[in-house]
């Protein structure tokens, strides 16, 4: 892992605190303040649906930047829809947490079934949420990748690697809240990472950073994207 000095930016007054944001819109407003240098540039904001979209929409509105989606989904465990052992990105690429697969003793056929189901989910979301499976040309552009939080970071890292393959000029990650270890891991792979609420400790939940936390459904994502189109 490369040195993250000068690449990771947080807000000291929010460090290691809970419920620092009213909701995802407020979180986007805080991120927009941190990203003000990108206002009116040729940067493209890519939101990870579903939860990252309301955050990214507020950043895009405040900074007068275009908004699109980077569809990526974790490969969930057969017995839990919350925990995953890998992820699939919008380009069909697959990343597996091989160490976790081994620890859990997941059989190859179980892993392959998970990959197949997740690829189908990503393809469906591309059709329903974007209508087009292909992102615009990212070459020579600055990409600002936004989600609503960062726990293990595996799904976000899968998205980052897919964007790297599309030859983006720079990749900026912006997330309202994140675990310190995961934030450092992601920062090492991108040009810079903005995360106002970095938290440490054994226990971490993205929702703990928000006073109001609800799931974001796909209909909400479609409505937000329609406003920007």
GROMACS .gro file of C-alpha atoms in nm:
model
  229
    1UNK     CA    1   0.000   0.000   0.000
    2UNK     CA    2   0.135   0.339  -0.093
    3UNK     CA    3   0.162   0.634   0.145
    4UNK     CA    4  -0.171   0.815   0.190
    5UNK     CA    5  -0.019   1.138   0.326
    6UNK     CA    6  -0.169   1.433   0.145
    7UNK     CA    7  -0.437   1.215  -0.016
    8UNK     CA    8  -0.691   1.168   0.265
    9UNK     CA    9  -0.893   1.466   0.384
   10UNK     CA   10  -1.134   1.466   0.679
   11UNK     CA   11  -1.287   1.723   0.917
   12UNK     CA   12  -1.125   1.702   1.262
   13UNK     CA   13  -1.439   1.837   1.430
   14UNK     CA   14  -1.635   1.536   1.299
   15UNK     CA   15  -1.373   1.271   1.372
   16UNK     CA   16  -1.487   0.970   1.578
   17UNK     CA   17  -1.836   1.113   1.629
   18UNK     CA   18  -2.178   0.968   1.559
   19UNK     CA   19  -2.491   1.131   1.413
   20UNK     CA   20  -2.301   1.418   1.255
   21UNK     CA   21  -2.538   1.436   0.954
   22UNK     CA   22  -2.912   1.495   0.959
   23UNK     CA   23  -2.960   1.283   0.647
   24UNK     CA   24  -2.794   1.201   0.314
   25UNK     CA   25  -2.874   1.545   0.170
   26UNK     CA   26  -2.697   1.714   0.460
   27UNK     CA   27  -2.402   1.478   0.412
   28UNK     CA   28  -2.386   1.578   0.045
   29UNK     CA   29  -2.386   1.943   0.142
   30UNK     CA   30  -2.084   1.887   0.370
   31UNK     CA   31  -1.901   1.700   0.095
   32UNK     CA   32  -1.979   1.978  -0.155
   33UNK     CA   33  -1.812   2.227   0.079
   34UNK     CA   34  -1.501   2.007   0.092
   35UNK     CA   35  -1.502   1.965  -0.288
   36UNK     CA   36  -1.567   2.329  -0.376
   37UNK     CA   37  -1.249   2.348  -0.586
   38UNK     CA   38  -1.419   2.124  -0.844
   39UNK     CA   39  -1.716   2.355  -0.897
   40UNK     CA   40  -1.779   2.422  -1.266
   41UNK     CA   41  -1.488   2.202  -1.385
   42UNK     CA   42  -1.510   1.911  -1.630
   43UNK     CA   43  -1.534   1.662  -1.340
   44UNK     CA   44  -1.801   1.392  -1.359
   45UNK     CA   45  -1.974   1.266  -1.046
   46UNK     CA   46  -2.046   0.893  -1.035
   47UNK     CA   47  -2.280   0.776  -0.761
   48UNK     CA   48  -2.297   0.421  -0.630
   49UNK     CA   49  -2.666   0.327  -0.604
   50UNK     CA   50  -2.874   0.319  -0.418
   51UNK     CA   51  -2.766   0.501  -0.101
   52UNK     CA   52  -2.493   0.706  -0.265
   53UNK     CA   53  -2.731   0.874  -0.509
   54UNK     CA   54  -2.901   1.127  -0.276
   55UNK     CA   55  -2.557   1.223  -0.141
   56UNK     CA   56  -2.409   1.264  -0.488
   57UNK     CA   57  -2.713   1.454  -0.617
   58UNK     CA   58  -2.663   1.724  -0.357
   59UNK     CA   59  -2.291   1.750  -0.442
   60UNK     CA   60  -2.371   1.770  -0.815
   61UNK     CA   61  -2.632   2.041  -0.755
   62UNK     CA   62  -2.407   2.250  -0.531
   63UNK     CA   63  -2.105   2.225  -0.764
   64UNK     CA   64  -2.291   2.243  -1.098
   65UNK     CA   65  -2.147   1.910  -1.212
   66UNK     CA   66  -2.302   1.627  -1.417
   67UNK     CA   67  -2.421   1.315  -1.239
   68UNK     CA   68  -2.415   0.953  -1.351
   69UNK     CA   69  -2.417   0.610  -1.188
   70UNK     CA   70  -2.144   0.357  -1.118
   71UNK     CA   71  -2.351   0.044  -1.062
   72UNK     CA   72  -2.173  -0.204  -0.839
   73UNK     CA   73  -2.314  -0.466  -0.603
   74UNK     CA   74  -2.169  -0.688  -0.336
   75UNK     CA   75  -2.193  -1.065  -0.366
   76UNK     CA   76  -2.389  -1.155  -0.056
   77UNK     CA   77  -2.365  -1.463   0.159
   78UNK     CA   78  -2.634  -1.729   0.111
   79UNK     CA   79  -2.756  -1.677   0.468
   80UNK     CA   80  -2.725  -1.296   0.484
   81UNK     CA   81  -2.821  -1.018   0.245
   82UNK     CA   82  -2.618  -0.768   0.447
   83UNK     CA   83  -2.276  -0.935   0.442
   84UNK     CA   84  -2.072  -1.005   0.129
   85UNK     CA   85  -1.760  -1.187   0.015
   86UNK     CA   86  -1.701  -1.000  -0.312
   87UNK     CA   87  -1.849  -0.754  -0.559
   88UNK     CA   88  -1.943  -0.713  -0.925
   89UNK     CA   89  -1.892  -0.383  -1.110
   90UNK     CA   90  -2.079  -0.223  -1.400
   91UNK     CA   91  -1.828  -0.363  -1.651
   92UNK     CA   92  -1.894  -0.720  -1.536
   93UNK     CA   93  -1.567  -0.748  -1.348
   94UNK     CA   94  -1.564  -0.958  -1.031
   95UNK     CA   95  -1.355  -0.915  -0.719
   96UNK     CA   96  -1.358  -1.186  -0.452
   97UNK     CA   97  -1.237  -1.166  -0.095
   98UNK     CA   98  -1.050  -1.494  -0.123
   99UNK     CA   99  -0.945  -1.491   0.242
  100UNK     CA  100  -1.305  -1.462   0.357
  101UNK     CA  101  -1.418  -1.729   0.109
  102UNK     CA  102  -1.162  -1.965   0.259
  103UNK     CA  103  -1.247  -1.879   0.620
  104UNK     CA  104  -1.618  -1.936   0.557
  105UNK     CA  105  -1.552  -2.257   0.365
  106UNK     CA  106  -1.772  -2.150   0.073
  107UNK     CA  107  -1.788  -2.422  -0.193
  108UNK     CA  108  -1.694  -2.323  -0.552
  109UNK     CA  109  -2.049  -2.386  -0.676
  110UNK     CA  110  -2.188  -2.156  -0.404
  111UNK     CA  111  -1.943  -1.882  -0.502
  112UNK     CA  112  -2.024  -1.920  -0.872
  113UNK     CA  113  -2.396  -1.905  -0.799
  114UNK     CA  114  -2.342  -1.584  -0.603
  115UNK     CA  115  -2.142  -1.432  -0.887
  116UNK     CA  116  -2.409  -1.524  -1.143
  117UNK     CA  117  -2.692  -1.379  -0.934
  118UNK     CA  118  -2.499  -1.059  -0.867
  119UNK     CA  119  -2.408  -1.010  -1.232
  120UNK     CA  120  -2.777  -1.042  -1.319
  121UNK     CA  121  -2.860  -0.784  -1.051
  122UNK     CA  122  -2.600  -0.539  -1.185
  123UNK     CA  123  -2.724  -0.584  -1.542
  124UNK     CA  124  -3.084  -0.527  -1.432
  125UNK     CA  125  -2.989  -0.214  -1.241
  126UNK     CA  126  -2.798  -0.079  -1.539
  127UNK     CA  127  -3.109  -0.114  -1.753
  128UNK     CA  128  -3.354   0.018  -1.494
  129UNK     CA  129  -3.149   0.297  -1.340
  130UNK     CA  130  -2.940   0.415  -1.636
  131UNK     CA  131  -3.107   0.271  -1.946
  132UNK     CA  132  -2.760   0.231  -2.098
  133UNK     CA  133  -2.500  -0.026  -1.987
  134UNK     CA  134  -2.210   0.191  -2.108
  135UNK     CA  135  -2.067   0.485  -1.917
  136UNK     CA  136  -1.965   0.799  -2.107
  137UNK     CA  137  -1.603   0.834  -2.214
  138UNK     CA  138  -1.400   0.882  -1.896
  139UNK     CA  139  -1.063   0.940  -2.061
  140UNK     CA  140  -0.893   1.268  -1.963
  141UNK     CA  141  -1.168   1.340  -1.707
  142UNK     CA  142  -1.167   1.375  -1.332
  143UNK     CA  143  -1.412   1.131  -1.174
  144UNK     CA  144  -1.563   1.195  -0.831
  145UNK     CA  145  -1.697   0.864  -0.699
  146UNK     CA  146  -1.953   0.899  -0.420
  147UNK     CA  147  -2.127   0.660  -0.182
  148UNK     CA  148  -2.307   0.719   0.148
  149UNK     CA  149  -2.044   0.544   0.360
  150UNK     CA  150  -1.747   0.311   0.374
  151UNK     CA  151  -1.735   0.005   0.599
  152UNK     CA  152  -1.500  -0.266   0.466
  153UNK     CA  153  -1.446  -0.079   0.140
  154UNK     CA  154  -1.449  -0.388  -0.079
  155UNK     CA  155  -1.743  -0.281  -0.298
  156UNK     CA  156  -1.607   0.070  -0.342
  157UNK     CA  157  -1.263  -0.066  -0.432
  158UNK     CA  158  -1.425  -0.282  -0.702
  159UNK     CA  159  -1.580   0.032  -0.851
  160UNK     CA  160  -1.248   0.216  -0.834
  161UNK     CA  161  -1.068  -0.062  -1.021
  162UNK     CA  162  -1.337  -0.065  -1.292
  163UNK     CA  163  -1.302   0.311  -1.338
  164UNK     CA  164  -0.923   0.278  -1.357
  165UNK     CA  165  -0.970   0.039  -1.650
  166UNK     CA  166  -1.166   0.309  -1.833
  167UNK     CA  167  -0.856   0.532  -1.821
  168UNK     CA  168  -0.997   0.819  -1.617
  169UNK     CA  169  -0.747   1.100  -1.570
  170UNK     CA  170  -0.805   1.129  -1.194
  171UNK     CA  171  -1.023   0.943  -0.946
  172UNK     CA  172  -1.150   1.124  -0.639
  173UNK     CA  173  -1.350   0.931  -0.379
  174UNK     CA  174  -1.592   1.129  -0.162
  175UNK     CA  175  -1.781   0.961   0.121
  176UNK     CA  176  -1.952   1.122   0.422
  177UNK     CA  177  -1.838   0.858   0.673
  178UNK     CA  178  -1.588   0.574   0.676
  179UNK     CA  179  -1.386   0.343   0.894
  180UNK     CA  180  -1.029   0.470   0.928
  181UNK     CA  181  -0.870   0.146   0.806
  182UNK     CA  182  -1.090   0.120   0.497
  183UNK     CA  183  -1.049   0.490   0.417
  184UNK     CA  184  -0.669   0.456   0.423
  185UNK     CA  185  -0.689   0.146   0.202
  186UNK     CA  186  -0.902   0.323  -0.059
  187UNK     CA  187  -0.697   0.645  -0.044
  188UNK     CA  188  -0.389   0.446  -0.143
  189UNK     CA  189  -0.560   0.347  -0.470
  190UNK     CA  190  -0.696   0.687  -0.581
  191UNK     CA  191  -0.573   1.042  -0.628
  192UNK     CA  192  -0.749   1.169  -0.316
  193UNK     CA  193  -1.024   1.073  -0.073
  194UNK     CA  194  -1.257   1.311   0.110
  195UNK     CA  195  -1.433   1.178   0.419
  196UNK     CA  196  -1.548   1.431   0.680
  197UNK     CA  197  -1.646   1.169   0.941
  198UNK     CA  198  -1.365   0.917   0.987
  199UNK     CA  199  -1.417   0.676   1.275
  200UNK     CA  200  -1.198   0.415   1.439
  201UNK     CA  201  -1.275   0.115   1.656
  202UNK     CA  202  -1.386  -0.245   1.628
  203UNK     CA  203  -1.754  -0.165   1.572
  204UNK     CA  204  -1.857   0.044   1.272
  205UNK     CA  205  -2.191   0.104   1.101
  206UNK     CA  206  -2.245   0.360   0.827
  207UNK     CA  207  -2.594   0.438   0.962
  208UNK     CA  208  -2.447   0.559   1.294
  209UNK     CA  209  -2.328   0.877   1.123
  210UNK     CA  210  -2.685   0.981   1.038
  211UNK     CA  211  -2.973   1.104   1.252
  212UNK     CA  212  -3.219   0.989   0.984
  213UNK     CA  213  -3.135   0.665   0.805
  214UNK     CA  214  -3.365   0.480   0.567
  215UNK     CA  215  -3.310   0.253   0.270
  216UNK     CA  216  -3.314   0.421  -0.070
  217UNK     CA  217  -3.534   0.237  -0.318
  218UNK     CA  218  -3.475   0.216  -0.692
  219UNK     CA  219  -3.776   0.437  -0.771
  220UNK     CA  220  -3.610   0.719  -0.576
  221UNK     CA  221  -3.287   0.671  -0.771
  222UNK     CA  222  -3.475   0.686  -1.102
  223UNK     CA  223  -3.653   1.006  -0.998
  224UNK     CA  224  -3.328   1.174  -0.890
  225UNK     CA  225  -3.152   1.077  -1.213
  226UNK     CA  226  -3.446   1.200  -1.420
  227UNK     CA  227  -3.405   1.547  -1.268
  228UNK     CA  228  -3.040   1.558  -1.374
  229UNK     CA  229  -3.099   1.426  -1.722
   0.00000   0.00000   0.00000
